[in-house]
Coordinates of C-alpha atoms and ligand atoms in Angstrom, one line a residue:
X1 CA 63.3 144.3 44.9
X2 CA 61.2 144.6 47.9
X3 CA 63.7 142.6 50.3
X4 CA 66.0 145.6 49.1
X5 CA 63.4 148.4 50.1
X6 CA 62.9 146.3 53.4
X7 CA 66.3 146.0 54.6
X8 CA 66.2 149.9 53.6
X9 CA 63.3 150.5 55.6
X10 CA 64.7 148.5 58.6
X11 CA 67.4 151.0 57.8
X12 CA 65.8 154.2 58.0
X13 CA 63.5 153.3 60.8
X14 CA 66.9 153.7 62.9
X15 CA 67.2 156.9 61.8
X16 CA 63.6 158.3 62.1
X17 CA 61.1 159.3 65.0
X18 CA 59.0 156.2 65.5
X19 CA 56.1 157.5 64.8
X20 CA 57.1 159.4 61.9
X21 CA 58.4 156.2 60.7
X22 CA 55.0 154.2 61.2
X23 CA 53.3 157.2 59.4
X24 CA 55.4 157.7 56.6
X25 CA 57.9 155.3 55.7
X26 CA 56.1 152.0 57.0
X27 CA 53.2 152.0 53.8
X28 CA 55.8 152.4 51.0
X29 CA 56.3 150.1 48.3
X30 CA 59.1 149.8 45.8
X31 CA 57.5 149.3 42.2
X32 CA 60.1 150.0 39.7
X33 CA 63.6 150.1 40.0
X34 CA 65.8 150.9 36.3
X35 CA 69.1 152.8 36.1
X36 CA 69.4 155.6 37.9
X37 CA 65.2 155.9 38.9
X38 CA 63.9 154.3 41.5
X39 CA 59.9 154.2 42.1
X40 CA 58.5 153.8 45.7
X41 CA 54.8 153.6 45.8
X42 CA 52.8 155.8 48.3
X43 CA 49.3 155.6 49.4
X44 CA 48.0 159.4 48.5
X45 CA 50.0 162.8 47.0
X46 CA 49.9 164.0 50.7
X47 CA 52.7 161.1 51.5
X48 CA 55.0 162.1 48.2
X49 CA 55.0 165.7 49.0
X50 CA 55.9 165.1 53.0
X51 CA 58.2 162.2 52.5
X52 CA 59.8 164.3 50.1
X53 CA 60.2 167.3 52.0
X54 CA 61.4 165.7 55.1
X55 CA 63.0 162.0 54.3
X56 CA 64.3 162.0 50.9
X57 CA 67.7 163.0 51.8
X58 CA 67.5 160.0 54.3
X59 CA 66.3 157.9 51.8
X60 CA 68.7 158.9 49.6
X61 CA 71.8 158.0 51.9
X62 CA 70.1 155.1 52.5
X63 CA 70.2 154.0 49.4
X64 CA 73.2 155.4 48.2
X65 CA 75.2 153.2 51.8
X66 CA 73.8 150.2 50.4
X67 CA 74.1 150.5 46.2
X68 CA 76.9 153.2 46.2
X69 CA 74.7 154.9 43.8
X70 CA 72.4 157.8 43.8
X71 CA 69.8 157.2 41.7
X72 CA 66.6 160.0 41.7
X73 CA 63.7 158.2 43.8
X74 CA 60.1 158.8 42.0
X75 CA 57.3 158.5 44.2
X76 CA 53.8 156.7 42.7
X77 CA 50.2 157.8 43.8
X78 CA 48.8 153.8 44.6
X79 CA 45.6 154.7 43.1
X80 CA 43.8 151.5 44.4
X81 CA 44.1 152.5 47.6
X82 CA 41.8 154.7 49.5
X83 CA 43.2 158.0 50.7
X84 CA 44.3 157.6 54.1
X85 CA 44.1 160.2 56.6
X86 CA 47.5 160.7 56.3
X87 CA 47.8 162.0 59.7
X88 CA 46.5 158.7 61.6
X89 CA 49.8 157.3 62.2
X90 CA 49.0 155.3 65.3
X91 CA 45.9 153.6 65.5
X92 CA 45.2 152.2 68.5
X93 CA 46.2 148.3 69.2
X94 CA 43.5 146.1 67.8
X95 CA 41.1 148.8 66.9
X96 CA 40.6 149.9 63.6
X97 CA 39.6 153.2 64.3
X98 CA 42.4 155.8 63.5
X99 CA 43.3 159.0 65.4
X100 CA 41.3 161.4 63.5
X101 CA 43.4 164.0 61.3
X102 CA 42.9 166.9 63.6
X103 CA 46.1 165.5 64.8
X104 CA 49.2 166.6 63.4
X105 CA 52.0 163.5 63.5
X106 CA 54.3 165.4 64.3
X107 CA 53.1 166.3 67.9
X108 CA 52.9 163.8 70.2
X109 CA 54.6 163.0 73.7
X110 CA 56.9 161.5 72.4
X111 CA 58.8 163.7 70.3
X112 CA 58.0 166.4 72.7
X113 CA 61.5 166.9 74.5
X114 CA 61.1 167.5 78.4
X115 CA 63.2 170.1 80.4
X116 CA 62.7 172.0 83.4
X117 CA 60.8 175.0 81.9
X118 CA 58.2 172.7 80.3
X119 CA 58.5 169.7 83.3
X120 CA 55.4 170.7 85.1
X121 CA 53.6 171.3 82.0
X122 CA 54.2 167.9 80.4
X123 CA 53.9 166.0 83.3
X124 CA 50.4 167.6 83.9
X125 CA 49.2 167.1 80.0
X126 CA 50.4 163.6 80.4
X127 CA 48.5 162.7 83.8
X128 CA 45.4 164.7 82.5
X129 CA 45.2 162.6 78.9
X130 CA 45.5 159.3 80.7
X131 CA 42.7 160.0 82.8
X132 CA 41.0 162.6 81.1
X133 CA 37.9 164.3 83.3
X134 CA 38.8 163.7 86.6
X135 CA 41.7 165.0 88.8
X136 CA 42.9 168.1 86.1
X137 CA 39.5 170.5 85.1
X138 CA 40.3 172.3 83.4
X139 CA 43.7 171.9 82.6
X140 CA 44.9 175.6 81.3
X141 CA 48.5 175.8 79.9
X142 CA 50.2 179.1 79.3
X143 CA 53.6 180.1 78.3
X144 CA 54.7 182.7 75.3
X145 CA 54.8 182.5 72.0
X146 CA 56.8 179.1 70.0
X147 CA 57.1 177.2 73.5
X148 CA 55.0 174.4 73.0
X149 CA 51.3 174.7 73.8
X150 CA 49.9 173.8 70.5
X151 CA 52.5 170.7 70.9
X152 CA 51.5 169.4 74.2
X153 CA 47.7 169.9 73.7
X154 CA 48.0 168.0 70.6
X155 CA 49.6 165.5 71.8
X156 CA 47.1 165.0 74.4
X157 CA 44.3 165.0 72.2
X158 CA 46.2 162.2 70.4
X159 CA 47.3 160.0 73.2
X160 CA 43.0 160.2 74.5
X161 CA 41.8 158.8 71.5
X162 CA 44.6 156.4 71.2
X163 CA 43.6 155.0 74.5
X164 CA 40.0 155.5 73.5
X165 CA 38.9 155.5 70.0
X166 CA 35.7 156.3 70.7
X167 CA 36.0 159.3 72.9
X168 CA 34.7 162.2 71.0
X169 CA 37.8 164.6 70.8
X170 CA 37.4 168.1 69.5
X171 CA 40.5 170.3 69.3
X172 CA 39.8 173.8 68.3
X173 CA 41.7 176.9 68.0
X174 CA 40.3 180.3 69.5
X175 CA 40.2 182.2 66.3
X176 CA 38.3 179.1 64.9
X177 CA 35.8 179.2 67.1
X178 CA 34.9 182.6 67.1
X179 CA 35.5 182.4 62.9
X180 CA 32.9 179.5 62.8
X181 CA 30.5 181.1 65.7
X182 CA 29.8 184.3 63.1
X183 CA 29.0 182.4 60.3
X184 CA 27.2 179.7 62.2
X185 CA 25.4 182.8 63.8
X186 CA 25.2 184.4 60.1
X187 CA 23.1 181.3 59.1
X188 CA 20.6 180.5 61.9
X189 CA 22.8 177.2 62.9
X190 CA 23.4 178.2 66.4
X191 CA 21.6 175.5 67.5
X192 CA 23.6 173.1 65.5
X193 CA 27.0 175.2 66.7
X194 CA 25.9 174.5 70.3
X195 CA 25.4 170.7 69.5
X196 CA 28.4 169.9 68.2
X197 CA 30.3 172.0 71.3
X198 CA 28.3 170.6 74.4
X199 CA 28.4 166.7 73.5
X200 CA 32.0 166.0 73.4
X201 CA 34.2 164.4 75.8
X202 CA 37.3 166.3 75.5
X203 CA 37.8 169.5 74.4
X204 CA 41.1 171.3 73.7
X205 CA 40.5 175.1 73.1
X206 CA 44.2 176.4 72.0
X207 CA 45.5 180.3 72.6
X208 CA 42.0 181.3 74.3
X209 CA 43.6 185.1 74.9
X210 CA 41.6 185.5 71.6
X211 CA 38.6 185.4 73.2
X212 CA 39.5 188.4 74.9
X213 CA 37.1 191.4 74.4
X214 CA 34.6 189.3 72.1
X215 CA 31.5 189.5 74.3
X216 CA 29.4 187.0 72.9
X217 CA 31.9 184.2 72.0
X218 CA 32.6 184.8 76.1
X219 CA 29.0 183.9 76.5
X220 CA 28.6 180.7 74.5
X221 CA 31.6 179.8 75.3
X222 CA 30.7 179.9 79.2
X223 CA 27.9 177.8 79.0
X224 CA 29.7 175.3 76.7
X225 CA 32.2 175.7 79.5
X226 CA 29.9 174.6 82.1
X227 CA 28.1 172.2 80.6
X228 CA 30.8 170.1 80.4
X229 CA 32.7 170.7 83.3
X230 CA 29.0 169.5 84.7
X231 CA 29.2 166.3 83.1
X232 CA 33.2 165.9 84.4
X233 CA 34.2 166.1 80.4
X234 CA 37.6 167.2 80.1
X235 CA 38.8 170.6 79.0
X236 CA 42.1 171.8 78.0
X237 CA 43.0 175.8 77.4
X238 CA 45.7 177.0 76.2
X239 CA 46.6 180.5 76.3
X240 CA 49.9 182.7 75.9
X241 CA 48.8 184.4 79.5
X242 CA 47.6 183.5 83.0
X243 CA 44.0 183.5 82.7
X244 CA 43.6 186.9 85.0
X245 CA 45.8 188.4 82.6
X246 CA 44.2 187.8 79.3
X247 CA 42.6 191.6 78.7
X248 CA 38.8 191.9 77.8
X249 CA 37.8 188.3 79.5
X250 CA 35.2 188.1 82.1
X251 CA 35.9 187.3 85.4
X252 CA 33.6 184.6 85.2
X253 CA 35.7 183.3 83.0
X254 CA 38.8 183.9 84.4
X255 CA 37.9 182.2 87.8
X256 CA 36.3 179.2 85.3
X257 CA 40.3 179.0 84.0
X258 CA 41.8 179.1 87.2
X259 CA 39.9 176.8 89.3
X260 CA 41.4 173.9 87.8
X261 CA 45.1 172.8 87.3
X262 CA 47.7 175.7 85.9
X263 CA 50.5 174.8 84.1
X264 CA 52.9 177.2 82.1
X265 CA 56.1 176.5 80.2
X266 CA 59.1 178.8 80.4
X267 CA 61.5 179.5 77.9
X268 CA 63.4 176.5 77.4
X269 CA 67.6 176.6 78.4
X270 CA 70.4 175.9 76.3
X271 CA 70.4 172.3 77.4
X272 CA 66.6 171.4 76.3
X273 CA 66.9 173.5 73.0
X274 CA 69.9 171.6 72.2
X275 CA 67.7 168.3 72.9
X276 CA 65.5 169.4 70.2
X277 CA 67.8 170.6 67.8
X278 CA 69.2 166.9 68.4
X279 CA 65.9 165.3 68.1
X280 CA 64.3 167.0 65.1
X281 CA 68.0 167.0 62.8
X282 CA 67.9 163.0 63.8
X283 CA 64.4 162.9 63.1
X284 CA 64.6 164.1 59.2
X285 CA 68.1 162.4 58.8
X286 CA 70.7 164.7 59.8
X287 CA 73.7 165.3 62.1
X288 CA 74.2 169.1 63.5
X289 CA 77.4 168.9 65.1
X290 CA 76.9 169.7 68.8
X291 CA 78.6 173.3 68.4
X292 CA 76.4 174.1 65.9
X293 CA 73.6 173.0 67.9
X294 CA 74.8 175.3 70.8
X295 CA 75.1 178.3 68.8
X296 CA 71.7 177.8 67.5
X297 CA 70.8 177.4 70.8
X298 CA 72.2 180.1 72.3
X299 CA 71.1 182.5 69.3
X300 CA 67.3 181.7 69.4
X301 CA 66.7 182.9 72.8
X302 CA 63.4 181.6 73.4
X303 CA 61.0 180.7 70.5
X304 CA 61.0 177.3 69.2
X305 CA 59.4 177.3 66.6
X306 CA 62.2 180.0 65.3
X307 CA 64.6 177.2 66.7
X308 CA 63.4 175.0 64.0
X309 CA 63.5 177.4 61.3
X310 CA 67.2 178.5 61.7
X311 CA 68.2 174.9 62.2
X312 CA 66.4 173.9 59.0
X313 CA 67.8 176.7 57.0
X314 CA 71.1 175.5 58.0
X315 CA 70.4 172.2 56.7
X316 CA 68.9 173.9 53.8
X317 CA 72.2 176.0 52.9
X318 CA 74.3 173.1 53.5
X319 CA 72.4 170.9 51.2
X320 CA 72.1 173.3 48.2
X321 CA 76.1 174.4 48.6
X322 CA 77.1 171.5 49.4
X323 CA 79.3 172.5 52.3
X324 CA 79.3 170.4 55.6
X325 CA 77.3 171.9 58.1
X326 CA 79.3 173.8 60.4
X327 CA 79.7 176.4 62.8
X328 CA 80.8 178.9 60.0
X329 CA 77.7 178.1 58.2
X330 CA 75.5 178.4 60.3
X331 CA 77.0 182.0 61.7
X332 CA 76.7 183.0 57.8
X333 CA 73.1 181.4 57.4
X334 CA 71.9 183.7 60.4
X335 CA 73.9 186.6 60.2
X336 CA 71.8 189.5 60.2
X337 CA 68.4 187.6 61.1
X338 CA 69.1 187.8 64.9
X339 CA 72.8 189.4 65.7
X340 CA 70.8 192.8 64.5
X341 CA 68.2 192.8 67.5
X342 CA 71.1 191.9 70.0
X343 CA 73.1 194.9 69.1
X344 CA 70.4 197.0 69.1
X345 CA 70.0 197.2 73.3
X346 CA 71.7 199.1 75.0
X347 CA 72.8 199.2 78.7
X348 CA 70.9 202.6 78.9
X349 CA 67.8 201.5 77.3
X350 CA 67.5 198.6 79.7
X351 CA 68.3 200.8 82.5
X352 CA 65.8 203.4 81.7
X353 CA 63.2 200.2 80.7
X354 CA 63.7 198.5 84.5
X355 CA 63.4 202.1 86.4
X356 CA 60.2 202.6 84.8
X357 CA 59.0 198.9 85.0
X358 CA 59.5 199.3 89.0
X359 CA 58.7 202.9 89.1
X360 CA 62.1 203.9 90.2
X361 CA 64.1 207.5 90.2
X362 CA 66.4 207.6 86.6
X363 CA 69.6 206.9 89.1
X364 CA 68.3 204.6 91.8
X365 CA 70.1 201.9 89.4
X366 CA 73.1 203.9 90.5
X367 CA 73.3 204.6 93.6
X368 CA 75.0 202.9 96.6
X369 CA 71.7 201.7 98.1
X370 CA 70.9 198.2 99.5
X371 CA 67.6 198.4 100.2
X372 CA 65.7 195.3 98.9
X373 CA 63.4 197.4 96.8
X374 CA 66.3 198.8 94.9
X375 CA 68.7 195.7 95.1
X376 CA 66.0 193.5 92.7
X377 CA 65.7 195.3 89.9
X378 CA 69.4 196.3 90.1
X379 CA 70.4 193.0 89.5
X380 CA 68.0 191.8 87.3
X381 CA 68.7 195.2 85.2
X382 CA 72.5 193.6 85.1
X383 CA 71.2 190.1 84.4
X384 CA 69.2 191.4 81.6
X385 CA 73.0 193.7 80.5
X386 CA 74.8 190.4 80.9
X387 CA 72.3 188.4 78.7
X388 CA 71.3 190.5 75.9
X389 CA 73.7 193.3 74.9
X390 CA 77.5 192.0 74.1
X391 CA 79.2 194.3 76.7
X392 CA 81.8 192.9 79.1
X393 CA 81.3 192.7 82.7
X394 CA 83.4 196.2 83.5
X395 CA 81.6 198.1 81.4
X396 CA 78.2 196.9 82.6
X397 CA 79.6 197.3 85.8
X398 CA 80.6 201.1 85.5
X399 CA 77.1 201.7 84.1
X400 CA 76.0 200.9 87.3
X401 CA 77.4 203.2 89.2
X402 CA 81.2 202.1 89.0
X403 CA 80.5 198.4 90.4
X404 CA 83.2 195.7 90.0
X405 CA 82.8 193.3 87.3
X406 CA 82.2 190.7 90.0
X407 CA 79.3 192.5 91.6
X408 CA 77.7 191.6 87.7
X409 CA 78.6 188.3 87.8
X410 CA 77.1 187.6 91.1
X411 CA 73.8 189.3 90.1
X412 CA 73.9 187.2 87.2
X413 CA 74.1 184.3 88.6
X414 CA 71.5 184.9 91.4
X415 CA 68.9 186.6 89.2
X416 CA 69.3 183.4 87.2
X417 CA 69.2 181.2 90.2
X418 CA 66.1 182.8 91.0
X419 CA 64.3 182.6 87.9
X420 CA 63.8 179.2 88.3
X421 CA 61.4 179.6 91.1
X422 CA 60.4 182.8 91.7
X423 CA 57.8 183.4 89.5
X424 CA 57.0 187.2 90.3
X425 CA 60.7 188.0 89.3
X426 CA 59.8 186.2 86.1
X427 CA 56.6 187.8 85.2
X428 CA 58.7 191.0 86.1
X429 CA 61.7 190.0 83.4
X430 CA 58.9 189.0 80.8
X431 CA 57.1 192.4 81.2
X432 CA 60.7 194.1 80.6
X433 CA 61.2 192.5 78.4
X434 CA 58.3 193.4 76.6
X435 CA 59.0 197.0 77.3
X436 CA 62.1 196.3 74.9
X437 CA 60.3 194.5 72.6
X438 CA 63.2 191.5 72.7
Ligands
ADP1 P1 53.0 177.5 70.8 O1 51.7 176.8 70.5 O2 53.3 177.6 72.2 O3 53.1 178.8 70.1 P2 54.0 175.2 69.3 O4 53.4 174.1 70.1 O5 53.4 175.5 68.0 O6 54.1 176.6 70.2 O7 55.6 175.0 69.1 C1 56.3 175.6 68.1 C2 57.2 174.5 67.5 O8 58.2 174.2 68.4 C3 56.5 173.2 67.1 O9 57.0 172.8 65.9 C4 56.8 172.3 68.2 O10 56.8 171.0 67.8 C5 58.2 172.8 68.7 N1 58.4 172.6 70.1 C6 58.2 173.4 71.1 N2 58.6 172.9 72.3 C7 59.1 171.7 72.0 C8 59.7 170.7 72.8 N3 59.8 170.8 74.1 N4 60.1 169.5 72.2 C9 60.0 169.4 70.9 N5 59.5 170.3 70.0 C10 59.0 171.5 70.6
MG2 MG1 50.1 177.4 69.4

């Protein structure tokens, strides 16, 4: 019986993320197998309810390859066993120390997939968590909303405590601290607050724009600030905006955040959100053909974390109907959750949201001019036509003042050329954007 679940296990370890595999699939046991039930042992309720969520289809196929059955799989709490900290999959070599739970498994480096618009960003979380304290202080990683910064900073906190299990690690969120800071306040523990701030090693503060306009969380949190960096202990920020654009923080702090090393991650293309899609399906078990995969790519413009909520109600839809999962399903699955905003824009609006953005007259879009100042936002306002509204290139092209449909093209293309390095355009596109609300 457990020769069977072993060669299964050798089985599904092909299938699943490494780690995820060590975490959650490694400790089972099969206890019990009868007709039709099969009982795999697990070391807490924590492991039934994940492994359930996210590998019992695997498990199932698994099974079902090697007895052509498909018999329901019970999971059994082991009650002998201690709880685990379920989310310690890796201890480190040798030591029996393990990563302490504030550590989700699911982000590490390694499932982290690396494209250009995150590059810089991984490359410097990776060079900062092998040598933590020296070359990278702080380390401050921005980028909008779903891109990855929890992920990264995660994974960093991981991989330091991997290396060293004795480094004292503390990952906090913003809203966390300042949450914890009122009632510590509240209760006369300031003191004890302090403590627990100033003597670690590392510490990872995640989406610090939170910070911005609280006053006295600012102040503790300067002095915590500089108190380490004193001592050359690490810290890590993440924040969805460059630090002198967070509103309501103190310049202090602001020069504090950028006197270190600045990384942000841009939207991700089609190519890297197609690498996830690929990773995560493969991850849990399952195949998204690759067209479905670009359509999901291409739909989801830039969150990822919406990325991995379309693809898994795809998977859902095709589980519970039965139907393979293909590029009909999936237009059905999100038909209406994102085609809606899409139609919505309008050449006009765009036009009227980039003359404002620059400060231009309502027809400088229009006109004939080729001065710089007026050539810029032109094309981006067409790269921004091209990308989100469905019209065809003559139509966009009349809207601006009766230009050919190759005119569009070619500002497409360069305004996209130009993203990739010229950040001013791309803070400009990001605050247009926002002036659209897409
Ligand atoms: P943020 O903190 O920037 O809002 P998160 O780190 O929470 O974003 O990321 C949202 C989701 O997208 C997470 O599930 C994360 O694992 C996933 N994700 C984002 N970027 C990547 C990437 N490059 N590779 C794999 N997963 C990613
Ligand atoms: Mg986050």
């Amino acid at each position: 019986m457990q020769t069977f679940w072993d060669d299964c296990k050798k089985e599904l370890e092909k299938r699943i993320d490494h780690h995820n595999f060590i975490s959650y699939i490694a400790p089972t046991k099969m206890t019990d197998s009868k007709e039709g039930e099969i009982s795999l042992l697990v070391p807490s309720t924590f492991f039934a309810d994940w492994i359930e969520k996210h590998y019992l289809q695997s498990i199932r196929e698994v099974i079902g390859t090697k007895t052509g059955s498909d018999p329901k799989i019970k999971f059994v709490v082991d009650a002998k066993k201690p709880e685990p900290a379920a989310n310690n999959p890796a201890p480190a070599k040798g030591k029996k120390r393990q990563v302490s739970n504030q550590f989700k498994p699911q982000y590490s480096f390694d499932t982290f997939v690396v494209g250009k618009s995150n590059e810089f960003a991984n490359a410097s979380a990776l060079a900062c968590a092998k040598n933590p304290g020296t070359k990278y202080n702080p380390l401050y990683l921005y980028g909008g909303v779903g891109l990855g910064k929890t992920h990264l900073v995660q994974s960093m906190g991981r991989m330091i405590l991997e290396n060293n299990p004795d480094a004292k690690v503390l990952y906090i969120s913003s809203d966390n601290w300042v949450n914890q800071m009122i009632s510590k306040i509240k209760n006369n523990q300031m003191e004890e607050f302090r403590a627990t701030f100033r003597k670690v090693d590392v510490l990872l503060v995640d989406d610090v724009q939170f910070f911005g306009g609280k006053a006295a969380t600012q102040e503790e949190f300067f002095h915590t600030f500089n108190e380490l960096f004193h001592e050359g202990k690490q810290i890590v920020i993440t924040s969805d905006q460059f630090p002198k654009d967070i509103k309501g923080l103190e310049d202090r702090l602001k020069s504090r955040f950028a006197s270190g090393l600045i990384a942000d991650i841009q939207p991700a293309d089609v190519e890297t959100k197609v690498a996830i899609i690929n990773k995560k399906s493969s991850a849990n078990g399952h195949v998204i053909p690759q067209e479905v995969a670009f359509f999901l790519a291409e739909t989801i413009r830039s969150n990822i974390r919406e990325l991995e909520g379309s693809m898994a109600r795809v998977i859902a839809v095709a589980s519970i109907t039965g139907r393979p999962i293909d590029l009909a399903l999936a237009k059905e699955t999100l038909d209406g959750v994102y085609s809606e905003e899409k139609k919505h824009i309008g050449v006009t609006q765009i036009q009227k949201a980039v003359t404002e953005y620059y400060s231009l007259k309502p027809n400088d879009l229009k006109a004939k001019s080729r001065r710089r100042n007026l050539v810029i936002p032109r094309q981006l306002a067409m790269y921004i036509c091209r990308d989100v509204t469905e019209d065809s290139l003559p139509t966009i092209g009349k809207a601006f003042g009766g230009r050919d449909h190759s005119t569009v093209i070619h500002a497409f293309q360069k305004v996209k050329k130009d993203l990739e390095t010229n950040t001013k355009l791309y803070k400009d596109l990001t605050a247009i954007k926002k002036i659209l609300e897409i």
